[in-house]
XYZ file of C-alpha atoms in Angstrom:
705
model
C 232.765 129.551 -131.861
C 233.077 132.725 -129.738
C 233.335 136.193 -131.165
C 236.498 136.899 -133.168
C 239.301 138.583 -131.290
C 242.590 140.132 -132.257
C 245.671 138.495 -130.747
C 248.817 140.594 -130.671
C 252.354 140.074 -129.539
C 251.839 142.755 -126.916
C 249.713 140.312 -124.924
C 252.625 137.919 -124.516
C 255.473 138.056 -122.037
C 258.893 138.710 -123.488
C 260.399 136.946 -120.494
C 258.938 133.631 -121.590
C 260.999 133.177 -124.755
C 261.821 129.601 -123.756
C 258.309 128.554 -124.741
C 257.641 127.710 -128.360
C 253.933 128.578 -128.277
C 254.418 132.327 -128.482
C 254.020 135.466 -130.542
C 251.771 135.696 -133.590
C 253.182 137.844 -136.358
C 250.153 140.025 -137.042
C 246.643 140.933 -135.859
C 244.092 138.508 -137.295
C 240.323 138.464 -136.873
C 239.961 134.772 -136.122
C 238.149 132.871 -133.332
C 239.763 132.974 -129.913
C 239.631 129.208 -129.418
C 241.372 128.330 -132.676
C 244.450 126.800 -131.013
C 244.917 123.469 -129.256
C 247.140 123.192 -126.200
C 250.724 122.415 -127.068
C 251.529 120.307 -123.998
C 248.382 118.200 -124.177
C 248.957 117.704 -127.898
C 252.411 116.310 -127.103
C 250.875 113.898 -124.597
C 248.483 112.816 -127.349
C 251.520 112.075 -129.513
C 253.043 109.916 -126.790
C 249.683 108.181 -126.456
C 250.010 107.258 -130.137
C 253.412 105.738 -129.334
C 251.783 103.781 -126.513
C 249.049 102.556 -128.849
C 251.747 100.840 -130.922
C 252.824 98.937 -127.808
C 249.182 97.963 -127.334
C 248.801 96.852 -130.971
C 248.768 93.048 -130.958
C 249.330 92.896 -134.709
C 252.931 94.095 -134.250
C 255.841 91.750 -133.375
C 256.190 91.290 -129.636
C 259.633 92.809 -129.133
C 258.676 95.772 -131.321
C 255.790 96.384 -128.926
C 258.250 96.114 -126.033
C 260.447 98.715 -127.735
C 257.543 101.149 -127.977
C 256.915 100.742 -124.237
C 260.525 101.803 -123.653
C 260.247 104.739 -126.083
C 257.065 105.950 -124.381
C 258.869 105.995 -121.025
C 261.939 107.831 -122.389
C 259.740 110.383 -124.148
C 257.830 111.099 -120.953
C 261.064 111.563 -118.991
C 262.228 114.269 -121.383
C 258.803 115.922 -121.407
C 258.979 116.340 -117.636
C 262.618 117.427 -117.610
C 261.949 120.222 -120.093
C 258.304 121.125 -120.660
C 256.822 120.446 -117.222
C 259.927 121.942 -115.623
C 259.377 125.102 -117.660
C 255.742 125.374 -116.615
C 256.707 124.921 -112.972
C 259.384 127.587 -113.255
C 256.868 129.911 -114.851
C 254.375 129.258 -112.079
C 256.903 129.713 -109.285
C 258.101 133.066 -110.659
C 254.550 134.368 -110.952
C 254.507 134.874 -114.712
C 250.881 135.321 -115.768
C 251.332 134.377 -119.406
C 248.735 131.885 -120.600
C 248.971 129.177 -123.227
C 247.567 129.564 -126.718
C 244.266 128.070 -125.584
C 244.016 130.392 -122.598
C 245.189 128.083 -119.788
C 247.317 129.296 -116.896
C 250.438 127.378 -115.909
C 248.519 125.907 -112.971
C 245.659 124.776 -115.238
C 248.085 123.151 -117.664
C 249.951 121.340 -114.897
C 246.688 119.989 -113.483
C 245.636 118.660 -116.880
C 249.100 117.270 -117.565
C 249.157 115.465 -114.224
C 245.750 113.901 -114.805
C 246.586 112.852 -118.360
C 250.009 111.536 -117.360
C 248.608 109.432 -114.537
C 246.099 107.893 -116.938
C 248.741 107.171 -119.584
C 251.212 105.835 -117.008
C 248.541 103.479 -115.668
C 247.822 102.255 -119.204
C 251.553 101.925 -119.813
C 252.120 99.821 -116.695
C 249.036 97.698 -117.386
C 250.118 97.082 -120.978
C 253.377 95.668 -119.700
C 252.064 93.716 -116.718
C 248.900 92.275 -118.236
C 249.803 91.959 -121.913
C 253.467 92.247 -122.862
C 255.017 90.416 -119.881
C 252.725 87.332 -120.185
C 253.321 87.268 -123.944
C 257.080 87.474 -123.412
C 256.895 84.675 -120.871
C 255.035 82.530 -123.385
C 258.061 83.042 -125.656
C 260.498 82.088 -122.897
C 261.487 85.644 -121.952
C 260.715 86.218 -118.288
C 261.180 89.000 -115.757
C 261.129 87.225 -112.412
C 261.157 88.213 -108.753
C 263.549 86.945 -106.109
C 261.027 84.629 -104.451
C 260.448 82.882 -107.796
C 264.083 81.774 -108.173
C 265.085 78.167 -107.861
C 267.584 77.371 -105.089
C 270.586 76.984 -107.368
C 269.851 80.221 -109.241
C 269.387 82.107 -105.980
C 272.756 80.831 -104.740
C 274.468 81.970 -107.940
C 272.904 85.431 -107.690
C 273.959 85.761 -104.051
C 277.531 85.426 -105.280
C 276.853 87.925 -108.065
C 275.476 90.387 -105.506
C 278.476 89.886 -103.228
C 281.057 90.319 -106.003
C 279.480 92.857 -108.358
C 276.741 94.826 -106.606
C 277.449 95.051 -102.873
C 280.798 96.880 -103.314
C 279.061 99.593 -105.337
C 276.199 100.288 -102.922
C 276.246 103.128 -100.402
C 273.396 103.155 -97.883
C 272.699 106.689 -96.689
C 271.038 107.226 -93.324
C 268.787 110.192 -92.622
C 268.920 111.560 -89.079
C 270.023 114.760 -87.317
C 273.637 114.001 -88.202
C 272.890 112.904 -91.764
C 270.729 115.257 -93.858
C 268.485 113.935 -96.598
C 270.792 112.975 -99.478
C 270.715 114.442 -102.944
C 268.640 112.211 -105.255
C 269.979 112.377 -108.792
C 267.552 112.745 -111.660
C 266.182 109.568 -113.292
C 267.993 107.302 -110.832
C 266.214 104.340 -109.231
C 266.285 104.375 -105.452
C 265.121 102.308 -102.506
C 263.450 104.082 -99.602
C 264.237 101.788 -96.665
C 262.723 101.815 -93.180
C 264.846 100.176 -90.468
C 264.818 99.887 -86.695
C 267.001 98.337 -84.023
C 266.537 94.622 -83.491
C 265.554 95.417 -79.953
C 262.730 97.677 -81.121
C 262.372 101.426 -81.116
C 261.302 103.980 -83.735
C 261.765 103.398 -87.447
C 264.474 105.291 -89.281
C 264.806 106.207 -92.963
C 267.669 105.304 -95.271
C 268.153 105.610 -98.994
C 269.960 103.122 -101.226
C 270.654 104.141 -104.803
C 270.285 101.424 -107.432
C 273.594 101.819 -109.323
C 273.252 102.857 -112.956
C 276.595 101.331 -113.938
C 275.353 97.791 -113.285
C 272.864 96.200 -115.729
C 269.277 96.929 -114.682
C 268.219 93.380 -115.553
C 270.422 90.606 -114.161
C 270.528 87.737 -116.648
C 269.722 84.308 -115.287
C 271.416 81.079 -116.359
C 269.035 80.399 -119.257
C 269.932 83.712 -120.908
C 266.257 84.565 -121.433
C 265.119 85.259 -117.855
C 265.938 88.392 -115.910
C 265.825 89.663 -112.348
C 265.426 93.421 -111.812
C 268.471 94.799 -110.036
C 266.311 96.503 -107.408
C 264.825 93.091 -106.528
C 268.303 91.672 -106.026
C 269.270 94.576 -103.763
C 266.002 94.382 -101.802
C 266.596 90.692 -101.101
C 269.992 91.518 -99.545
C 269.235 94.757 -97.710
C 269.959 93.138 -94.376
C 273.632 92.962 -95.391
C 273.652 96.745 -95.731
C 272.161 97.351 -92.292
C 273.653 94.758 -89.893
C 272.303 95.038 -86.383
C 269.050 96.493 -87.685
C 265.748 95.094 -88.847
C 264.577 96.087 -92.323
C 260.848 96.640 -91.940
C 259.976 98.080 -95.374
C 261.474 99.054 -98.711
C 259.922 100.946 -101.602
C 261.297 101.849 -105.032
C 261.090 105.475 -106.164
C 262.455 107.639 -108.954
C 262.853 111.418 -109.230
C 262.781 113.544 -112.378
C 264.519 116.915 -112.216
C 264.525 120.074 -114.279
C 267.236 119.476 -116.887
C 266.782 122.603 -118.983
C 269.040 125.627 -118.755
C 270.052 128.738 -120.631
C 273.576 129.902 -121.339
C 273.805 133.636 -121.850
C 276.294 133.482 -124.694
C 276.103 137.229 -125.180
C 277.382 137.602 -121.600
C 279.850 134.761 -121.198
C 283.238 135.365 -122.726
C 283.936 131.654 -123.258
C 280.830 129.785 -124.389
C 282.496 126.389 -123.990
C 283.373 127.029 -120.352
C 279.956 128.534 -119.666
C 278.201 125.485 -121.048
C 280.372 123.090 -119.051
C 279.507 125.060 -115.926
C 275.782 124.821 -116.664
C 276.035 121.089 -117.399
C 277.514 120.597 -113.929
C 274.558 122.483 -112.474
C 271.948 120.561 -114.476
C 271.941 117.546 -112.178
C 270.993 119.807 -109.246
C 267.800 121.108 -110.869
C 264.628 121.084 -108.766
C 262.489 117.943 -108.669
C 259.461 118.011 -110.980
C 258.132 114.435 -110.710
C 258.219 111.576 -108.218
C 257.468 108.089 -109.522
C 256.563 105.475 -106.939
C 255.003 102.049 -106.820
C 251.343 102.313 -105.926
C 251.980 100.200 -102.815
C 254.295 102.756 -101.186
C 253.591 103.381 -97.513
C 251.841 106.780 -97.096
C 254.246 107.776 -94.321
C 257.255 107.141 -96.556
C 255.606 108.987 -99.431
C 254.884 111.974 -97.210
C 258.491 112.045 -96.037
C 259.764 112.029 -99.634
C 257.387 114.809 -100.652
C 258.607 116.992 -97.809
C 262.304 116.383 -98.435
C 262.040 116.777 -102.223
C 259.918 119.917 -101.992
C 257.126 118.705 -104.263
C 253.393 118.080 -103.833
C 251.117 115.084 -104.201
C 250.108 116.329 -107.653
C 253.706 115.679 -108.770
C 253.489 111.990 -107.831
C 252.900 109.310 -110.441
C 252.033 105.969 -108.893
C 252.203 102.800 -110.962
C 251.919 99.098 -110.245
C 254.998 96.964 -110.836
C 258.289 98.078 -112.318
C 259.379 101.691 -112.493
C 261.382 103.064 -115.431
C 260.235 100.853 -118.270
C 262.720 102.591 -120.569
C 264.990 99.753 -119.386
C 262.902 97.371 -121.505
C 265.090 98.402 -124.434
C 267.524 95.786 -123.082
C 264.962 93.085 -123.858
C 264.473 94.449 -127.352
C 268.187 93.899 -127.989
C 267.844 90.150 -127.387
C 268.729 87.986 -130.368
C 265.164 86.909 -131.105
C 264.590 87.912 -134.745
C 261.314 86.006 -134.923
C 259.855 88.493 -132.407
C 260.926 91.605 -134.320
C 260.255 93.275 -137.621
C 262.044 91.644 -140.492
C 265.605 92.931 -140.724
C 265.788 95.960 -142.962
C 268.960 96.812 -144.873
C 269.082 100.220 -146.596
C 270.010 100.176 -150.261
C 272.431 102.343 -152.148
C 270.646 104.980 -154.198
C 270.680 103.800 -157.851
C 272.396 107.020 -158.967
C 275.192 106.381 -156.460
C 275.620 102.673 -157.089
C 279.179 102.175 -158.304
C 278.669 98.946 -160.254
C 281.583 97.536 -162.232
C 282.948 100.990 -163.032
C 283.187 103.040 -159.817
C 282.207 106.677 -160.224
C 282.808 109.429 -157.716
C 279.924 111.210 -156.039
C 281.176 114.412 -157.666
C 280.894 112.976 -161.171
C 277.366 111.810 -160.378
C 276.285 115.206 -159.096
C 277.608 116.959 -162.189
C 274.931 114.993 -164.058
C 272.125 116.180 -161.778
C 270.845 116.323 -158.202
C 270.334 113.220 -156.067
C 267.457 113.089 -153.566
C 268.119 110.537 -150.832
C 265.352 109.236 -148.586
C 266.648 107.693 -145.370
C 266.521 105.044 -144.041
C 265.398 103.535 -147.348
C 268.437 104.986 -149.132
C 271.643 104.194 -147.277
C 273.229 107.092 -145.400
C 276.619 105.359 -145.472
C 276.735 105.109 -149.271
C 275.338 108.593 -149.910
C 275.898 111.412 -147.412
C 278.695 109.700 -145.492
C 280.434 108.677 -148.721
C 280.118 112.273 -149.977
C 282.053 113.575 -146.943
C 284.565 110.713 -146.968
C 285.344 111.127 -150.677
C 285.744 114.858 -150.146
C 288.229 114.162 -147.331
C 290.263 111.815 -149.535
C 290.080 113.729 -152.837
C 293.308 115.680 -153.555
C 291.311 118.184 -155.652
C 289.095 119.197 -152.721
C 290.303 122.442 -151.193
C 287.785 122.985 -148.402
C 284.932 121.354 -146.504
C 282.435 123.334 -144.445
C 279.799 121.558 -142.372
C 277.310 122.025 -139.544
C 277.042 119.364 -136.833
C 274.050 119.367 -134.478
C 274.091 115.727 -133.351
C 276.190 112.766 -134.469
C 276.974 109.245 -133.298
C 279.421 108.135 -130.625
C 281.914 106.718 -133.125
C 281.180 109.197 -135.864
C 282.692 108.420 -139.291
C 281.750 111.973 -140.276
C 283.966 113.438 -137.553
C 286.759 111.037 -138.504
C 286.520 112.063 -142.163
C 286.607 115.775 -141.292
C 289.609 115.189 -139.028
C 291.395 113.266 -141.802
C 290.680 116.096 -144.239
C 292.195 118.659 -141.895
C 295.270 116.502 -141.300
C 295.645 116.213 -145.082
C 295.900 119.978 -145.343
C 292.383 120.845 -146.488
C 290.578 123.857 -145.056
C 287.933 122.364 -142.791
C 285.375 124.501 -140.998
C 282.904 122.801 -138.664
C 280.119 124.559 -136.833
C 279.440 122.350 -133.799
C 276.255 123.263 -131.957
C 277.353 122.606 -128.402
C 273.957 123.641 -127.037
C 272.086 120.716 -128.642
C 269.892 119.606 -125.734
C 271.108 116.449 -123.942
C 274.010 116.137 -126.412
C 275.980 119.063 -125.016
C 278.738 116.999 -123.401
C 279.195 114.803 -126.488
C 279.371 117.827 -128.773
C 281.947 119.527 -126.562
C 284.054 116.375 -126.926
C 283.627 116.394 -130.721
C 284.552 120.054 -130.882
C 287.801 119.436 -129.049
C 288.649 116.387 -131.160
C 288.103 118.369 -134.352
C 290.209 121.262 -133.077
C 293.053 118.900 -132.207
C 292.950 117.538 -135.768
C 293.370 121.049 -137.159
C 289.773 121.908 -138.049
C 288.458 125.417 -137.579
C 285.638 124.918 -135.072
C 283.027 127.580 -134.395
C 279.985 127.510 -132.159
C 277.546 129.621 -134.165
C 275.928 132.986 -133.687
C 275.283 134.748 -130.393
C 271.818 133.982 -129.049
C 270.948 131.412 -131.719
C 271.270 127.657 -132.023
C 272.427 126.353 -135.389
C 270.094 123.489 -136.279
C 270.455 123.389 -140.074
C 271.968 120.302 -141.749
C 274.378 121.560 -144.377
C 277.691 120.592 -145.950
C 279.706 122.434 -148.608
C 282.643 120.963 -150.510
C 284.902 123.255 -152.578
C 286.790 121.455 -155.359
C 289.275 122.574 -157.996
C 288.503 121.124 -161.439
C 290.836 122.044 -164.300
C 291.537 125.412 -162.770
C 287.876 126.132 -162.076
C 286.360 126.156 -158.584
C 283.198 124.070 -158.264
C 281.021 123.635 -155.190
C 279.126 120.513 -154.125
C 276.479 120.567 -151.432
C 274.317 118.515 -149.141
C 271.261 119.897 -147.357
C 269.058 117.625 -145.313
C 266.274 117.287 -142.791
C 268.202 114.973 -140.438
C 271.438 114.978 -138.474
C 274.794 113.708 -139.705
C 274.367 110.609 -137.582
C 274.745 107.204 -139.279
C 272.986 105.419 -136.403
C 269.816 107.494 -136.299
C 269.813 107.582 -140.118
C 268.829 103.891 -139.929
C 265.936 104.679 -137.583
C 264.715 108.157 -138.613
C 262.905 108.977 -141.839
C 264.629 111.955 -143.488
C 265.305 113.524 -146.872
C 268.482 115.081 -148.201
C 269.617 116.689 -151.431
C 273.085 116.220 -152.896
C 273.685 118.822 -155.589
C 276.269 120.641 -157.674
C 273.843 123.487 -158.466
C 275.970 126.639 -158.561
C 273.177 128.738 -157.003
C 272.955 126.415 -153.997
C 276.744 126.465 -153.696
C 276.760 130.253 -153.724
C 274.012 130.318 -151.095
C 275.842 127.917 -148.788
C 279.009 129.973 -149.181
C 277.079 133.052 -148.061
C 275.469 131.083 -145.216
C 278.769 129.814 -143.842
C 280.221 133.321 -144.067
C 277.315 134.469 -141.907
C 277.807 131.586 -139.468
C 281.561 131.978 -139.050
C 282.123 135.691 -139.606
C 280.337 139.025 -139.484
C 278.299 138.722 -142.669
C 274.712 140.004 -142.374
C 273.416 138.040 -145.341
C 269.612 137.769 -145.300
C 268.613 137.163 -148.927
C 269.425 133.941 -150.737
C 268.833 132.514 -154.191
C 267.479 129.067 -153.351
C 267.171 129.106 -149.554
C 264.886 130.378 -146.855
C 266.920 130.929 -143.683
C 265.615 131.624 -140.193
C 265.407 133.593 -138.016
C 264.430 136.156 -140.632
C 263.388 134.290 -143.726
C 261.427 131.080 -143.222
C 258.192 132.222 -141.591
C 257.690 135.163 -143.926
C 258.808 133.181 -146.953
C 256.223 130.478 -146.241
C 253.497 133.002 -145.464
C 254.191 134.784 -148.760
C 253.711 131.497 -150.589
C 250.537 130.707 -148.660
C 249.204 134.123 -149.710
C 250.073 133.287 -153.304
C 247.944 130.140 -153.040
C 245.126 132.262 -151.580
C 245.325 134.532 -154.632
C 245.153 131.486 -156.926
C 242.074 130.181 -155.114
C 240.297 133.549 -155.195
C 240.875 133.764 -158.916
C 239.416 130.293 -159.470
C 242.671 128.440 -160.087
C 243.675 125.202 -158.315
C 245.438 125.930 -155.035
C 246.901 123.654 -152.372
C 249.441 123.523 -149.574
C 251.070 120.426 -148.051
C 253.256 120.376 -144.934
C 255.090 117.282 -143.690
C 256.586 118.256 -140.349
C 257.182 117.110 -136.783
C 255.356 119.919 -134.984
C 252.993 122.777 -135.806
C 252.776 125.387 -133.049
C 253.646 128.754 -134.619
C 250.599 131.030 -134.597
C 251.653 133.000 -137.664
C 251.851 129.866 -139.802
C 248.662 128.407 -138.292
C 246.710 131.581 -138.942
C 248.054 131.729 -142.489
C 246.766 128.190 -143.055
C 243.387 129.154 -141.562
C 243.140 132.088 -143.985
C 244.086 129.779 -146.828
C 241.330 127.333 -145.871
C 238.777 130.143 -145.651
C 239.779 131.142 -149.187
C 239.277 127.640 -150.579
C 242.893 126.431 -150.584
C 243.155 122.685 -149.938
C 245.550 122.139 -147.031
C 247.002 118.778 -146.049
C 249.208 118.486 -142.977
C 251.260 115.426 -142.045
C 252.240 116.221 -138.450
C 253.984 113.491 -136.497
C 253.877 115.121 -133.088
C 252.397 118.355 -131.748
C 249.644 120.130 -133.668
C 248.013 123.268 -132.238
C 245.782 123.784 -135.303
C 242.129 122.680 -135.259
C 241.127 121.120 -138.588
C 237.589 120.728 -139.869
C 236.033 123.693 -138.041
C 233.157 125.087 -140.165
C 234.035 128.458 -141.606
C 237.592 128.297 -140.336
C 239.375 125.124 -141.370
C 236.887 123.159 -143.496
C 239.596 122.609 -146.108
C 242.329 121.425 -143.723
C 243.145 117.779 -143.022
C 245.670 116.742 -140.362
C 247.125 113.257 -140.261
C 249.826 111.667 -138.093
C 251.871 108.595 -138.992
C 253.781 106.912 -136.178
C 255.543 103.684 -137.021
C 258.711 101.649 -137.178
C 260.812 104.616 -138.298
C 260.560 108.036 -136.694
C 258.920 110.313 -139.277
C 261.414 113.175 -139.048
C 261.581 114.927 -142.425
C 260.241 118.415 -143.057
C 258.867 118.857 -146.556
C 256.556 121.622 -147.797
C 254.850 122.028 -151.157
C 252.688 124.654 -152.846
C 250.541 124.044 -155.938
C 251.790 127.328 -157.464
C 249.550 127.134 -160.498
C 250.873 124.540 -162.893
C 254.401 124.433 -161.434
C 254.335 122.760 -158.033
C 256.964 124.176 -155.697
C 258.820 121.955 -153.199
C 260.927 122.820 -150.159
C 262.767 120.662 -147.644
C 264.860 121.483 -144.623
C 265.469 121.372 -140.903
C 262.747 123.632 -139.513
C 259.562 122.692 -137.730
C 256.797 125.245 -137.407
C 257.694 126.338 -133.881
C 258.995 129.601 -132.488
C 262.265 128.075 -131.379
C 262.930 127.048 -135.003
C 261.688 130.171 -136.724
C 262.941 132.802 -134.250
C 265.781 131.366 -132.182
C 267.629 129.015 -134.518
C 269.535 129.066 -137.759
C 267.388 126.825 -139.951
C 267.490 126.293 -143.698
C 264.767 125.353 -146.178
C 265.963 124.552 -149.710
C 263.820 124.876 -152.810
C 264.008 121.586 -154.713
C 264.224 122.363 -158.406
C 265.344 119.048 -159.880
C 262.408 117.510 -161.798
C 263.118 113.917 -160.732
C 263.598 114.896 -157.093
C 260.307 116.815 -157.072
C 258.537 113.812 -158.535
C 259.991 111.575 -155.828
C 258.857 113.939 -153.077
C 255.374 114.038 -154.574
C 255.219 110.261 -154.800
C 256.228 109.681 -151.179
C 253.989 112.335 -149.662
C 250.974 111.502 -151.852
C 251.202 107.840 -150.864
C 250.908 108.839 -147.186
C 247.395 110.143 -147.897
C 246.008 106.861 -149.184
C 242.559 106.069 -147.774
C 243.711 102.778 -146.241
C 247.014 104.038 -144.763
C 247.310 103.326 -141.040
C 247.325 106.724 -139.367
C 245.664 108.983 -136.837
C 243.379 111.794 -138.020
C 242.970 114.949 -135.942
C 239.411 116.134 -135.363
C 238.187 119.659 -134.624
C 237.829 118.948 -130.889
C 241.494 117.968 -130.617
C 241.057 114.198 -130.436
C 242.966 111.786 -132.647
C 241.077 108.965 -134.374
C 242.938 105.927 -135.675
C 242.066 104.622 -139.135
C 243.397 102.402 -141.906
C 245.350 99.166 -141.801
C 248.076 99.583 -144.436
C 251.547 100.356 -143.084
C 252.915 103.253 -145.140
C 256.525 102.598 -144.161
C 256.193 98.896 -144.988
C 254.959 99.972 -148.412
C 258.065 102.074 -148.944
C 260.249 99.138 -147.882
C 258.428 96.927 -150.402
C 259.055 99.462 -153.153
C 262.719 99.492 -152.217
C 262.842 95.703 -152.416
C 261.307 95.832 -155.882
C 263.843 98.446 -156.962
C 266.803 96.470 -155.638
C 265.430 93.216 -157.021
């Protein structure tokens, strides 16, 4: 390791607040190369997703699903992270990453790594998944493979359903190069007069409101829509000869900032920025590796990007469309159907009992998707909406489903005369338009809708119900790690606490007063709240473990999170390791900490579990002598969470709930659990063969049985 250096916030650029890998909280004498690169660590995470598609022990359509997820993940990475690096480079900002790389260096490494992963991705589909699907009767075919009768049927389909939607756009002195929308599939077409002459360029957009895969007569074979269009291009250019056609796809910068301290109407400002989003600069061009160099050069010039921004792959572009195959009714090619169970404390049995009566007897820890969201959190809100004794409901909404029963329940409550306050975070990335719609629907129902605090996103998952019981006001609460979304609650692993603890109720009352009014509340009884409280609160507890270790007492720290990027937290964990504290980190995605470095992180283990359900919960524990302390909440260890969002971590005090958290997290550290272990050089090594999530499903089956 090089000589220790002091890293201070003064060395960072205040103008780069959009990046999460910023600003340590204090000077620390630690090695300069103690951090891993955030962007490359994310690509390593997506490589772990890809490895599940490559895993032949998994059901075939599950592997197909992971191919689609890999592609969707990479799209968002380019739209946000790569776009940010390019913006930083173009504006001349000299700020370097945690590991000392310039924006140019990072982009070069990202491009090389992405090309390698994209090649693996395409090869996995073409050489492994597609042949295996065909062996099961599921085929993706090309036009020249169709039988005569099928081809005739699809000609009619093209004439009736596709041709009317297409708009060929010529490029010549009278027709400038058309705008290419982000993530759309397009055909670059070269034509010339039948009598000869120079070639001319035209663009045909593959419509996104027509199914990408055209179903053949057998219901199990599919023709890509771009193949169907290519076979009929002559109909779009009568009097011309089509001499070449190539598929391409553009990714654009989709990130933006709304200056809510400047704009008088945040809703209108956000709608204006959403309209601008689709005109962001191009950041990636995907092409088939057979594209004519002349056509490629023309596209590069017109799109204003360089060859380093090109990703060439064999075969189909945009494999996120494979999710359509996953939806086929072929249960034998998927994981066994999983049905969440009602938490035993909330099971109504022969004598139905309200959620409120249950919570008066003690807290309920729910673990989704194993515990049903519909019969726990959703039922809590629905019963509150229906209960004549409930006076008020206050809730935060970051993301929810398209046909949200939560929104319906809140609307019903308002129409019934209850005081309903909903903080809708309309700046939730890629859900902005949906959340604007929810906000308006809730307002029309009579809810008080607010959009949060100036300059901060509200990411916490909280609900407060105020109920009158025999003349006494009692408060019931839910705090969770996941969104109020019944659809993702079946796919994402998350924890939540339902409680009638008066201290939690008082804290949530103070929190909502801060979110909706002018309260400056910073200290809470049972909560840590960012942007002021979480980082320092966790660091204080890490220091307490350091004191225990120095005095010869057992000391340990466990984090279960999605991402670990924040330098202050990382350096605190390094200091803990140097003091003999045992540190275990379950990090699903990005990890900028180097474990296992002699003298720095000998006592730190980092493990990642990627599986059927998205590991999404954030849980933190401290040994704290003989009384282990547990926290759960919405915050990852990133600057955007700790400095630019309202996040909440709740201390779990219920004995049974703490035992459950310990049981779940301890089981993830079993020696035979299938996982990836992070090494000191930043590489991830796969080990184990026991599916942790399958084990939790088996436990659930035993409990229900």
